[in-house]
Coordinates of C-alpha atoms in Angstrom, one line a residue:
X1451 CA 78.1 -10.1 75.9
X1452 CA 75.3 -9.9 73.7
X1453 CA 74.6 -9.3 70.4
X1454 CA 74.2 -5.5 69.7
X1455 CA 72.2 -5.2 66.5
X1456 CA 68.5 -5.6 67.3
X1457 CA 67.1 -2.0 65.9
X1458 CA 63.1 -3.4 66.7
X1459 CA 60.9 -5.7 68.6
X1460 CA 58.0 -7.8 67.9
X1461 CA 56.4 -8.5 71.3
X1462 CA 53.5 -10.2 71.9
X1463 CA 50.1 -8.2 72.1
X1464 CA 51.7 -5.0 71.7
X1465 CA 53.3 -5.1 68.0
X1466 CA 56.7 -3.5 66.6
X1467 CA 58.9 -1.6 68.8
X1468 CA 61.0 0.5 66.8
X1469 CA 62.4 4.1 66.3
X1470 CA 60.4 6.5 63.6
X1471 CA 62.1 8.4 60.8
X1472 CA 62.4 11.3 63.6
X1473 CA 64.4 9.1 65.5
X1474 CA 61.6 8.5 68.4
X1475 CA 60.4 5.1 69.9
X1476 CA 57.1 4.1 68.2
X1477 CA 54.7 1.6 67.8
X1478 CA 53.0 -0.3 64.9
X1479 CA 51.2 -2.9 63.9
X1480 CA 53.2 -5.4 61.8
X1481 CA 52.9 -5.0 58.3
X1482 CA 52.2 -8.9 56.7
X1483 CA 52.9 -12.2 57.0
X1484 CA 56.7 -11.5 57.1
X1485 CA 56.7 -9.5 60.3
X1486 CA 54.1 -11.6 61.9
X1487 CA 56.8 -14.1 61.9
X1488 CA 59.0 -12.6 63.7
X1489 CA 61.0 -13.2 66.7
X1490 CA 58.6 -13.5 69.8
X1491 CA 59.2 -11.0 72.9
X1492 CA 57.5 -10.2 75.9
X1493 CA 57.2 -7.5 78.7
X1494 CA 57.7 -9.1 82.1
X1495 CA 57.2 -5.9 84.2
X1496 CA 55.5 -3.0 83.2
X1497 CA 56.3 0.1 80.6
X1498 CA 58.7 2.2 81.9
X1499 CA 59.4 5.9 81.5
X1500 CA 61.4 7.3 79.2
X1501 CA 65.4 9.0 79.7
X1502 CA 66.5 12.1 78.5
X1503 CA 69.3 11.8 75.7
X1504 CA 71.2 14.1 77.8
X1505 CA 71.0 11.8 80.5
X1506 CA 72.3 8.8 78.6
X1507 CA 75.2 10.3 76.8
X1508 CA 75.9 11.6 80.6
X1509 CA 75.0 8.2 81.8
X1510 CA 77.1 6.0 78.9
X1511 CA 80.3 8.6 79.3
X1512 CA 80.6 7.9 83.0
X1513 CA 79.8 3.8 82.5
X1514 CA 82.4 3.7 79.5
X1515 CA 85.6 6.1 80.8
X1516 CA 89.1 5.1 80.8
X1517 CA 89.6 4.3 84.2
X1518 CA 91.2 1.6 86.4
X1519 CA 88.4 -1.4 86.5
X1520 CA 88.6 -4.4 89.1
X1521 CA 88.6 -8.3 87.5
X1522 CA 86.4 -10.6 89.5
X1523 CA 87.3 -12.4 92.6
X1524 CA 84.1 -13.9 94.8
X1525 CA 84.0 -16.3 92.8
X1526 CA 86.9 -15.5 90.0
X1527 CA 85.3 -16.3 86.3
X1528 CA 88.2 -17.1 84.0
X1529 CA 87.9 -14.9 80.6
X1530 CA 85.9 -17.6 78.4
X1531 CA 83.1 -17.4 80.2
X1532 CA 82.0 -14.0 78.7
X1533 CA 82.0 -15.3 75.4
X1534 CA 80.6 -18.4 76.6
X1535 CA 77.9 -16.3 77.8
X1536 CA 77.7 -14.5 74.2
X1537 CA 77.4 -17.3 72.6
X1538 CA 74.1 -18.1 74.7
X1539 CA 72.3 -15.0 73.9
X1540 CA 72.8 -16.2 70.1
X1541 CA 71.5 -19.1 70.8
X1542 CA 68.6 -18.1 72.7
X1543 CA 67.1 -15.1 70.2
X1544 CA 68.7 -17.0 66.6
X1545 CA 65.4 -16.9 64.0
X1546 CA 65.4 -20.1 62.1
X1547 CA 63.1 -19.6 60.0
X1548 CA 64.6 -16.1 59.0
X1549 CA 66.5 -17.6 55.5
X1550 CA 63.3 -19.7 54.8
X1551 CA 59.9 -18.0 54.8
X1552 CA 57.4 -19.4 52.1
X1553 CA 54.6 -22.4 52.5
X1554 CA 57.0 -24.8 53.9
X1555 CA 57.1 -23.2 57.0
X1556 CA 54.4 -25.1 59.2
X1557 CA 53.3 -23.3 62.4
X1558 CA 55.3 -25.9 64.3
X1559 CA 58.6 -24.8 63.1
X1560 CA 57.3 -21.2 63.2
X1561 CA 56.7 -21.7 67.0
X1562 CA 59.7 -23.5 68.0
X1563 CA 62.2 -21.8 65.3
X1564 CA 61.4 -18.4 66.4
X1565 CA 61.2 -18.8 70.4
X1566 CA 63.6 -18.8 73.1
X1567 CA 65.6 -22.5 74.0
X1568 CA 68.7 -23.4 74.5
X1569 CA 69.0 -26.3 72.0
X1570 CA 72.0 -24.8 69.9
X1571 CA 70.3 -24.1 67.3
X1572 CA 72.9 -21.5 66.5
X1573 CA 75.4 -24.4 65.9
X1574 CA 72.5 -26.8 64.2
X1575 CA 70.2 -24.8 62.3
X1576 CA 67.4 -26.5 60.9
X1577 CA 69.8 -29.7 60.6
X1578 CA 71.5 -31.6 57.8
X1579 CA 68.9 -32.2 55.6
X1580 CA 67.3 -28.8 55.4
X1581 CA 67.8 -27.7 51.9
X1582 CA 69.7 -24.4 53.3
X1583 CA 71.2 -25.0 56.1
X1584 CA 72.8 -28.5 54.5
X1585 CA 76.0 -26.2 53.6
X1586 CA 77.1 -26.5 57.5
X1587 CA 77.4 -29.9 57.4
X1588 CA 79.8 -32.4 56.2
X1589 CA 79.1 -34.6 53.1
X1590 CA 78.3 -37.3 55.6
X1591 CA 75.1 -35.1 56.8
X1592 CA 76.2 -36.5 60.3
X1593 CA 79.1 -34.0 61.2
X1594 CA 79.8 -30.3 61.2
X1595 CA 82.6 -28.4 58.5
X1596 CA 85.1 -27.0 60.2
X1597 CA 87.6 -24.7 58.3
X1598 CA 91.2 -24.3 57.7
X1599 CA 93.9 -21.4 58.8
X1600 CA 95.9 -19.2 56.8
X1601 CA 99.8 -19.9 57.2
X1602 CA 100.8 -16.1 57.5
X1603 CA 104.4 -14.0 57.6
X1604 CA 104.8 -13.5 61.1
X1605 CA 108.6 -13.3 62.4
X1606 CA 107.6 -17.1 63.5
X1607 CA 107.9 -20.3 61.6
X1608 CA 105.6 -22.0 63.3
X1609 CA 102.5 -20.0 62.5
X1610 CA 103.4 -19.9 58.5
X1611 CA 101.3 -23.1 58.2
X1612 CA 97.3 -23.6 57.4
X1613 CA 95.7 -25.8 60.4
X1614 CA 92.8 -27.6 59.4
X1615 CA 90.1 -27.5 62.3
X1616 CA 90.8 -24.6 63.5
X1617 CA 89.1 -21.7 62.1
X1618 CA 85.2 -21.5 61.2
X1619 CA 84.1 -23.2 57.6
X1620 CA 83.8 -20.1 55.5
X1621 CA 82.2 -19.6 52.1
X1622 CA 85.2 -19.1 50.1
X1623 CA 83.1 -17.2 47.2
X1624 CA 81.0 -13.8 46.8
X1625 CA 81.1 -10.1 45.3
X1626 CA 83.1 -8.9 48.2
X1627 CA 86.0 -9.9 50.8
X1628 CA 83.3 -10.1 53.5
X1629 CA 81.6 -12.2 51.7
X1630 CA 84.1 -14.6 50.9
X1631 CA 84.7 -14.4 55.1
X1632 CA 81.2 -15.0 55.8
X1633 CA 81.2 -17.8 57.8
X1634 CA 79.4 -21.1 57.0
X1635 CA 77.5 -21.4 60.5
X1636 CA 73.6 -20.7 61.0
X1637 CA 74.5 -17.6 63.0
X1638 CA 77.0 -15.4 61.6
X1639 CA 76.9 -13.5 64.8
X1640 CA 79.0 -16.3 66.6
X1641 CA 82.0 -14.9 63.7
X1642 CA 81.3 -11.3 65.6
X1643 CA 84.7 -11.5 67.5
X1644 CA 87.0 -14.1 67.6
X1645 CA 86.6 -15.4 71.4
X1646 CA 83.3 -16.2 70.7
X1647 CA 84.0 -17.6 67.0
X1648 CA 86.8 -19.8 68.5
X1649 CA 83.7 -21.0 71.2
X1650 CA 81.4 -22.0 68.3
X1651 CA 84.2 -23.9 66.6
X1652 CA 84.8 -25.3 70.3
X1653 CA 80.8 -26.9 69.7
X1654 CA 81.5 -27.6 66.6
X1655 CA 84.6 -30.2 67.4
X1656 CA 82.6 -31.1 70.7
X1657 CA 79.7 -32.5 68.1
X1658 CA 82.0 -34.1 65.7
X1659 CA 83.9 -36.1 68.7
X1660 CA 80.3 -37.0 70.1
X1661 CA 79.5 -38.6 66.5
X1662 CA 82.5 -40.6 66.4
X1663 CA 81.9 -42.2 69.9
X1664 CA 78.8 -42.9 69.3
X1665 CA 79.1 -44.4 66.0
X1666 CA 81.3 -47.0 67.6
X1667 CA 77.9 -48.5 69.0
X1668 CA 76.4 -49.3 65.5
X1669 CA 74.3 -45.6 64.8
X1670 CA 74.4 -44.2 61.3
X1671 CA 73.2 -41.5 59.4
X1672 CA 70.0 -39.7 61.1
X1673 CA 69.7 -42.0 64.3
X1674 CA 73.5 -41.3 64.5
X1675 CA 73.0 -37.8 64.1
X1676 CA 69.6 -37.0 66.3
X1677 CA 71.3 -39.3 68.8
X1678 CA 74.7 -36.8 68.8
X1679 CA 72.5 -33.8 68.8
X1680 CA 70.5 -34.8 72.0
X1681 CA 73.5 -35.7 73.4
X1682 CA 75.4 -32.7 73.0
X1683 CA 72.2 -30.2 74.3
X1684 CA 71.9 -32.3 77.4
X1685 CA 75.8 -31.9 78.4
X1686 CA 75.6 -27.9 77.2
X1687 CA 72.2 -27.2 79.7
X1688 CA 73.9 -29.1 82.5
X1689 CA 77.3 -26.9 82.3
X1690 CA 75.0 -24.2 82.2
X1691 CA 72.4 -25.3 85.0
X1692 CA 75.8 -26.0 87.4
X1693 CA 79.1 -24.3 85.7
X1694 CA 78.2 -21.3 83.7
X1695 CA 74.8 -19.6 86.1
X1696 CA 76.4 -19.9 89.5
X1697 CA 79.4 -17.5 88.7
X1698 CA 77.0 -14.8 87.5
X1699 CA 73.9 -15.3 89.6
X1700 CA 73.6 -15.6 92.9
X1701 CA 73.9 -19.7 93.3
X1702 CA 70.8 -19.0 96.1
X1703 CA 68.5 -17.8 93.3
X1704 CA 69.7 -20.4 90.7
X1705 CA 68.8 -23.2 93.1
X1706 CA 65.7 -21.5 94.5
X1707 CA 64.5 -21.4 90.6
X1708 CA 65.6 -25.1 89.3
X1709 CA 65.0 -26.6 92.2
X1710 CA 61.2 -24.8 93.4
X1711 CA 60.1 -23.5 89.7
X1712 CA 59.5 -20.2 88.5
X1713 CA 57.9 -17.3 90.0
X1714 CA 57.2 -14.7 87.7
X1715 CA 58.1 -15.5 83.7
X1716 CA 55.7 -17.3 82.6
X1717 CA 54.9 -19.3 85.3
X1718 CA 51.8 -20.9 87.2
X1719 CA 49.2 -18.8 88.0
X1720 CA 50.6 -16.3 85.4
X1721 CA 48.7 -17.6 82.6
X1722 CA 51.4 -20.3 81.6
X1723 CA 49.3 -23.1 80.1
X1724 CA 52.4 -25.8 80.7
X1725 CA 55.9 -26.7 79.0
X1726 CA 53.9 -27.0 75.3
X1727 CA 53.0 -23.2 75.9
X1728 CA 55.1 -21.5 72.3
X1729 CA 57.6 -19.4 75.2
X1730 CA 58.7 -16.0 74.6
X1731 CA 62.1 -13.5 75.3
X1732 CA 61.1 -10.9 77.9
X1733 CA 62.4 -7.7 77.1
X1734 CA 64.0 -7.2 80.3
X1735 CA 66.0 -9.9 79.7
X1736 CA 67.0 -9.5 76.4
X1737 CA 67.7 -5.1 76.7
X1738 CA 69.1 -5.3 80.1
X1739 CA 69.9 -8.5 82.6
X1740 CA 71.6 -10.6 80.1
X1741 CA 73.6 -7.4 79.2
X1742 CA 75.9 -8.3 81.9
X1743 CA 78.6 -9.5 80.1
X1744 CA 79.5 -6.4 78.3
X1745 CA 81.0 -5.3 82.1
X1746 CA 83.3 -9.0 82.3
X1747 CA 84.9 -8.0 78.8
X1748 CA 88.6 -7.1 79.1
X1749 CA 90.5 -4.9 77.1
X1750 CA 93.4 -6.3 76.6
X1751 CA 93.8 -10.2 76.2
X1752 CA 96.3 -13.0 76.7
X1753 CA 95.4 -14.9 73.9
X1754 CA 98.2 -17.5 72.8
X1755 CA 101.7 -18.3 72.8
X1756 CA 102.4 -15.1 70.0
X1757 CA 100.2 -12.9 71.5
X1758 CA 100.9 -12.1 75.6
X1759 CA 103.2 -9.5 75.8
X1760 CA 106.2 -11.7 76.3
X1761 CA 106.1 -13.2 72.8
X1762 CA 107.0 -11.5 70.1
X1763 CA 103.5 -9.6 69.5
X1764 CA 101.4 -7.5 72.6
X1765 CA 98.4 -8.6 74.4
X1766 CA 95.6 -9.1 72.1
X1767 CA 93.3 -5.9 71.8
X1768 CA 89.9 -6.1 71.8
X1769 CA 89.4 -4.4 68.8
X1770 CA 91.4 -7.0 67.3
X1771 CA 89.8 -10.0 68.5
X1772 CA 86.8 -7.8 66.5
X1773 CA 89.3 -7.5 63.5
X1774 CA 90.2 -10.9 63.2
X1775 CA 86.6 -12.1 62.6
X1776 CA 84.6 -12.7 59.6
X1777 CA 81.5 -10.7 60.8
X1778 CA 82.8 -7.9 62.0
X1779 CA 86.6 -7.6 61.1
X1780 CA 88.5 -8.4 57.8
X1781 CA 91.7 -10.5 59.1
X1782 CA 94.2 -8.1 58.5
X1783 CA 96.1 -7.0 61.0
X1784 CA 97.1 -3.1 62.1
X1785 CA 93.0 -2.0 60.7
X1786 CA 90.8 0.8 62.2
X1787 CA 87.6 1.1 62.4
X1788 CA 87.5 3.1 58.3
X1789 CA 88.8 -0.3 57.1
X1790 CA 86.8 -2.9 59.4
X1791 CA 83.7 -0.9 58.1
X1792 CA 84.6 -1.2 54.1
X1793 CA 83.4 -4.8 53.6
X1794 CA 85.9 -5.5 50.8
X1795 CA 88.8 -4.7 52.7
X1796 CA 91.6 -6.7 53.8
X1797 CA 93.5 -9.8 51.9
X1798 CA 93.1 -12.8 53.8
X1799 CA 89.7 -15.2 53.5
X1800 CA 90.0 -17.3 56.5
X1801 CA 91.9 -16.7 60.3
X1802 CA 95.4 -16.4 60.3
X1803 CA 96.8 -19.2 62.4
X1804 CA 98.6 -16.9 64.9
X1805 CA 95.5 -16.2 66.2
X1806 CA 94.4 -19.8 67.2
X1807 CA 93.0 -19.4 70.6
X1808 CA 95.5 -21.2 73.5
X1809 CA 92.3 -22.2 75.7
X1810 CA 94.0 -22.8 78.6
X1811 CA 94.1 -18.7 78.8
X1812 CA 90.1 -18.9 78.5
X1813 CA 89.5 -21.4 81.3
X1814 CA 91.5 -22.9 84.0
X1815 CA 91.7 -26.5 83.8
X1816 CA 93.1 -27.2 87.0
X1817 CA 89.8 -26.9 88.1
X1818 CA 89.6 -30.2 86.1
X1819 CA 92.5 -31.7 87.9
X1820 CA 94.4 -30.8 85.1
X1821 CA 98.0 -29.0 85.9
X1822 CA 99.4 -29.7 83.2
X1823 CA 97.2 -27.5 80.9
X1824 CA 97.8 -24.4 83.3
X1825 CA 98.8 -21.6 80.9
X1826 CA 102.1 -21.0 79.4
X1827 CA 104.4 -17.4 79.5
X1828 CA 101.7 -14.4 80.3
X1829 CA 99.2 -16.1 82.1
X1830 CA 95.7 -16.4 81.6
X1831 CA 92.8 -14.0 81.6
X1832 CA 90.2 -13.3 84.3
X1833 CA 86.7 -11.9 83.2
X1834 CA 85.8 -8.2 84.3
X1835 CA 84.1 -7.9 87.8
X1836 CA 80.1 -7.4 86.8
X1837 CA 79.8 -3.8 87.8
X1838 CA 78.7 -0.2 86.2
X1839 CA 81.5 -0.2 84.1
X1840 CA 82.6 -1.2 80.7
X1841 CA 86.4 -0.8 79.3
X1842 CA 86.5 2.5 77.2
X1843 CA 87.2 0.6 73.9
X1844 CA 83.2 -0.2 73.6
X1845 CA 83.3 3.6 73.0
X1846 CA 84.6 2.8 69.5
X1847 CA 82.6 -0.7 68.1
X1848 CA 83.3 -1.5 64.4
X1849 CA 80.1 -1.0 62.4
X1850 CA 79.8 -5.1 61.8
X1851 CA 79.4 -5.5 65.2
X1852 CA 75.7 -4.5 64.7
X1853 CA 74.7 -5.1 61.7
X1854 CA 76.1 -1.6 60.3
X1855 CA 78.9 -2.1 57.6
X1856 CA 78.8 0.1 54.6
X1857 CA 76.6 2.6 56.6
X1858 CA 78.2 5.8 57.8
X1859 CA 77.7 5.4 62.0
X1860 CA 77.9 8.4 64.2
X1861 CA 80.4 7.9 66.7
X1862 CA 78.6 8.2 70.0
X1863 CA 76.2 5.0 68.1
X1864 CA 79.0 3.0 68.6
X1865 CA 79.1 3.8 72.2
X1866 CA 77.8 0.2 73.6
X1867 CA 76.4 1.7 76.9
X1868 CA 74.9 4.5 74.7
X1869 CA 73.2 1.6 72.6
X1870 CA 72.2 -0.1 75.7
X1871 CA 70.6 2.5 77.1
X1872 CA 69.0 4.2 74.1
X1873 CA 67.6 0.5 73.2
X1874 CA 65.6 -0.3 76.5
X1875 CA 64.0 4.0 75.9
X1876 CA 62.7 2.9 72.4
X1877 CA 60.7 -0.5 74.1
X1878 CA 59.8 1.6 77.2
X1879 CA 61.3 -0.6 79.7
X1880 CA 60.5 -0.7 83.1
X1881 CA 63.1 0.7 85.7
X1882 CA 64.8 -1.4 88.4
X1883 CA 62.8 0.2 90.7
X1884 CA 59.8 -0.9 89.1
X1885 CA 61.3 -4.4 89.0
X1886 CA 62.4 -5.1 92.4
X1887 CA 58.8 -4.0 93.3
X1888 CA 57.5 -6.3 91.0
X1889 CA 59.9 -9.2 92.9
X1890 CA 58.8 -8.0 96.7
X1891 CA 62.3 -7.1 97.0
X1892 CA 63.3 -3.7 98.6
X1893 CA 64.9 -1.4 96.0
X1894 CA 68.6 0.0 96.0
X1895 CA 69.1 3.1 98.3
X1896 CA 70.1 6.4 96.2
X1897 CA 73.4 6.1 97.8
X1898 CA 74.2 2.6 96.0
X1899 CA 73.0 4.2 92.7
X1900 CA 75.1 7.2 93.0
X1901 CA 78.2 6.0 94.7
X1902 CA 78.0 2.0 94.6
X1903 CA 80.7 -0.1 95.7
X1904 CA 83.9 0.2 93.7
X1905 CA 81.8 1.1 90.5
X1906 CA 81.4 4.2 88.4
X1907 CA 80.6 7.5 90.9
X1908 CA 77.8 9.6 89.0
X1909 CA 79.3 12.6 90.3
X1910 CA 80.3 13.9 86.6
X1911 CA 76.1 13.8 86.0
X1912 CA 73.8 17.0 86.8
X1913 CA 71.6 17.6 89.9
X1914 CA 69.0 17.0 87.9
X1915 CA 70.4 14.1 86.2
X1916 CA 71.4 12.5 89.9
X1917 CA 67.8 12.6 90.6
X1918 CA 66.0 11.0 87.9
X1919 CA 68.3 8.2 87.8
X1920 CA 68.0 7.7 91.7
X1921 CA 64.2 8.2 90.8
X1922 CA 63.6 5.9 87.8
X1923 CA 67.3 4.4 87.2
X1924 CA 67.7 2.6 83.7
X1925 CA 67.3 -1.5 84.4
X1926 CA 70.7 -2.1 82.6
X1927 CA 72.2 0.5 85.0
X1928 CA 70.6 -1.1 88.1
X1929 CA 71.1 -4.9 87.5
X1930 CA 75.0 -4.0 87.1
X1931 CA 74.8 -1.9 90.2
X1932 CA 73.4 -4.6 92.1
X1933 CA 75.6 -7.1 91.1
X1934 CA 78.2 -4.9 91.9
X1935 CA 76.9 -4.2 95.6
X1936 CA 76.8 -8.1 95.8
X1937 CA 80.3 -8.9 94.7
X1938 CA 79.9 -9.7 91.0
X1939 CA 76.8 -11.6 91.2
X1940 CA 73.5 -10.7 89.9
X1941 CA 70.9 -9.8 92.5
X1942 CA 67.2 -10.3 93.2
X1943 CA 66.2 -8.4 90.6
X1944 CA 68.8 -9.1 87.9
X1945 CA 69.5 -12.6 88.9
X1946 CA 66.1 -13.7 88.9
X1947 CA 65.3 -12.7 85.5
X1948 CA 68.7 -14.6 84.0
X1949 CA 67.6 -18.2 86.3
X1950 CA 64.0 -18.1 85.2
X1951 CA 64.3 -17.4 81.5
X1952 CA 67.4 -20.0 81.7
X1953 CA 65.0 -22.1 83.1
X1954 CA 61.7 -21.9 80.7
X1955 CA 64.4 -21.8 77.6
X1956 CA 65.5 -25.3 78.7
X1957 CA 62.1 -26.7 79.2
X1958 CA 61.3 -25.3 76.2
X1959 CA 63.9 -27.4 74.3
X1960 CA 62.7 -30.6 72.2
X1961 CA 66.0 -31.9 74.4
X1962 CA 65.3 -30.9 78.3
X1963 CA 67.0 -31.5 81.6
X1964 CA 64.2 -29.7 83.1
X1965 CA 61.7 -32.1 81.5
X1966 CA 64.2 -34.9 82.3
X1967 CA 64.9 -33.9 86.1
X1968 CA 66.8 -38.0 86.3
X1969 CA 68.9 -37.3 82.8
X1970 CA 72.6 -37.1 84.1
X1971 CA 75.9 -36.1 82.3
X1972 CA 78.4 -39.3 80.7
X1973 CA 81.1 -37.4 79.6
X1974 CA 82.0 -35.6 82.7
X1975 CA 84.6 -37.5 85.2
X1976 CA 81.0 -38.4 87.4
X1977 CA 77.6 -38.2 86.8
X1978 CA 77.0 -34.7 88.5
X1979 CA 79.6 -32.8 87.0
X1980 CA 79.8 -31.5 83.4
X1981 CA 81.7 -28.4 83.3
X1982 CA 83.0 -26.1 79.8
X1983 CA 86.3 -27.5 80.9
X1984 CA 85.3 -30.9 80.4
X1985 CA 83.9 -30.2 76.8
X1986 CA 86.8 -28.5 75.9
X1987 CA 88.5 -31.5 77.1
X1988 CA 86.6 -34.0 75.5
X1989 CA 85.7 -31.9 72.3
X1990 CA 90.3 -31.6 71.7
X1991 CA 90.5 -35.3 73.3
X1992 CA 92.5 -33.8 76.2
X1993 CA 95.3 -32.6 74.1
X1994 CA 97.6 -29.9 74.9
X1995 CA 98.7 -29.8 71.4
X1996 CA 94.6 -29.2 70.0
X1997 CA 93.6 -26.6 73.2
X1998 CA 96.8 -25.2 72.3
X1999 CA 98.2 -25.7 69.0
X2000 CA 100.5 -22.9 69.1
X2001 CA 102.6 -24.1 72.0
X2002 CA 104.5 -22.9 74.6

């Protein structure tokens, strides 16, 4: 699920994409030093043409109805993985050098702070001893805060107690509530909802336990940090390279691309200059194939012991895993969207602990060899089947969720398929069709882009509407339809985008399994596997009682 908040685009020999005061896409040149600074994208394929508003609203209202929607099967993702995948994206497009832009900025850390790779530096920053980002870190400069829970009144004594660990570090001061929620991590999007908070705390403990093992061999203070660090980004490319790629892409394409190279983003003989070439987000990635998991979101959630339906509270909504966030929400439960937008509402400053994530309802750990951690009363949750549609509560997103708290939002702007769709018109992107010709592949038959198989039937569109979407269909639209014709796995359009810009973000990591072809996982139970299970497992030292501190 990626972030939705990105309103304009710097990309590379083209300038700022962005909407005018008329509400049109435009270009311009950037203005200063500032702009010029700016997250790097790219075009991959060529321009494409633009959609009709009509169109999309008809397009978005079909994607985003209330209607029955299948969970996946071939292969089954368990729930976490979509938030997994959110916290990715963060990683991938997080500006470091966003809070920090005078002369102490040297090109290198404008080049590698505002490009694509997966080196977490959504969890890092610019590290301990940065003068700003210092405040995520524990006095030792080695470890990562972690924050405390509030003990609350729910008809249950054992969730009227704080838990340290277990919530975010949060800045505890400020004008307003939000404020005082905001979370002390370098990305405040990972505090956007609370799946994918509870994830970055999940990397957070995952370091911290990584530091304590490996001070036992005699490291201290930076070596002892750089050493954790590099350690950690290896583990977290390999779960992604074998555990978190194959059960969205194709596994044929992912092995065709880490195991032969690249084909098409920057690769040979498409003037890549090598690994040291500064590597940039294509937009096709970023406004459309990575947009996947906003079909795998659920709308109702199994989230812990209080909260399945046979406790004493209901399934977790997804409006309020947005609610009980700092970013986005305001902790209180029983808010709508009026109070999630007022950024001085609510009463509480840091999670409540009856919503600790139970992690066993996030992955299944049996695929660990662990039956013991199989999940208690309710269940656990399976991730939406990647298809052409989305659960009808992204009709309705709260205003934090991009970037738009305080500001009145028309309602059809928080329509996530509207947003989606309205995004990729503004940078012109090219269509699918214009894609899969781009990859030699044959394109999808109009039947498959009207009717597809099990998705959303565009029979509610116009003739005309029909027509130019069979003609020129939107790439978001297509990569979900094509994953949905192949089971739930993106295709050879789609798919190929997600492996090769996976691919060039890890070589483009100071810490690289690409680079490192012979580097192999040590905290795994061998040296080919490394799974989000096994973090998990290692990160809460195999406890039932720290994956699920709630209980039974």
């Amino acid at each position: 699920m990626e972030h939705h908040g990105i309103e304009s685009f710097f990309v590379v020999g083209e300038g700022v994409l962005e909407f005018d005061g008329s509400g049109r896409p435009a270009t311009r040149q950037p203005l200063g030093v500032e702009e010029l600074r700016r997250f790097r994208f790219s075009r991959l394929g060529p321009e494409g043409p633009q959609v009709p508003e009509d169109t999309r609203i008809a397009l978005a209202t079909a994607v985003t109805a209330d209607v029955p929607q299948p969970d996946s099967a071939d292969p089954v993702v368990p729930a976490g993985f979509t938030y997994l995948g959110q916290f990715v994206d963060h990683d991938l497009t997080l500006d470091r050098t966003g809070t920090r832009l005078g002369a102490d900025v040297n090109l290198d850390d404008l080049v590698q702070g505002r490009s694509p790779a997966l080196d977490l530096d959504a969890v890092y920053g610019r590290g301990p001893h940065d003068p700003v980002d210092r405040a995520f870190y524990a006095d030792d400069q080695v470890k990562l805060k972690v924050g405390k829970t509030s003990a609350t009144t729910f008809p249950d004594e054992r969730v009227n107690v704080e838990l340290e660990g277990f919530d975010l570090p949060r800045a505890g001061s400020g004008a307003t509530r939000a404020d005082r929620r905001r979370p002390l991590i370098p990305d405040a999007r990972n505090d956007e909802n609370l799946a994918v908070a509870q994830t970055h705390l999940a990397f957070i403990r995952f370091h911290n336990r990584v530091v304590d093992e490996l001070a036992l061999t005699g490291l201290s203070g930076r070596r002892l940090f750089q050493a954790a660090r590099e350690q950690v980004v290896r583990h977290y490319q390999w779960l992604l390279r074998t555990d978190y790629l194959p059960r969205v892409v194709d596994p044929a394409i992912v092995d065709d691309v880490f195991g032969n190279g690249r084909r098409f983003f920057e690769a040979p003989g498409r003037g890549y200059a090598g690994a040291n070439q500064p590597p940039t987000m294509p937009l096709e990635f970023s406004v459309a194939a990575y947009r996947l998991g906003h079909s795998q979101i659920r709308a109702l959630y199994q989230w812990n012991r209080v909260f399945n339906g046979e406790g004493p509270g209901a399934p977790a909504t997804l409006l309020q895993l947005f609610t009980f966030s700092g970013t986005s929400g305001n902790f209180e439960g029983g808010s709508g969207l009026p109070q999630l937008d007022d950024p001085d509402s609510g009463t509480v400053d840091t999670l409540p602990t009856n919503w600790v994530a139970d992690f066993r309802r996030l992955f299944d750990f049996t695929e660990a060899d662990r039956p013991d951690l199989a999940p208690g009363a309710g269940g656990g949750n399976v991730a939406k089947r990647v298809d052409t549609l989305l659960v009808n509560p992204l009709t309705q997103l709260p205003a934090g969720a991009f970037e738009g708290r305080g500001r009145q939002v028309a309602d059809l702007h928080r329509n996530l398929a509207f947003r989606n769709l309205t995004r990729a018109n503004m940078v012109r992107l090219a269509s699918g069709q214009q894609m899969a010709s781009l990859f030699n592949q044959p394109p999808l038959t109009a039947e498959q882009i009207l009717d597809g198989n099990g998705g959303v039937v565009l029979d509610s569109l116009t003739g005309q509407q029909r027509a130019a979407v069979v003609e020129a269909t939107p790439l978001w639209f297509y990569v979900l339809r094509e994953a949905e014709v192949g089971n739930g796995l993106l295709g050879p359009v789609g798919g190929r985008v997600v492996a090769e810009v996976f691919h060039r973000a890890m070589e483009a990591s100071r810490t690289s399994i690409v680079r490192e072809p012979w580097w192999r996982p040590v905290l795994g139970p061998d040296a080919d596997t490394f799974r989000m299970t096994d973090l998990l497992l290692f990160a809460f030292e195999g406890k039932a009682d720290l994956l699920n501190p709630l209980g039974d």
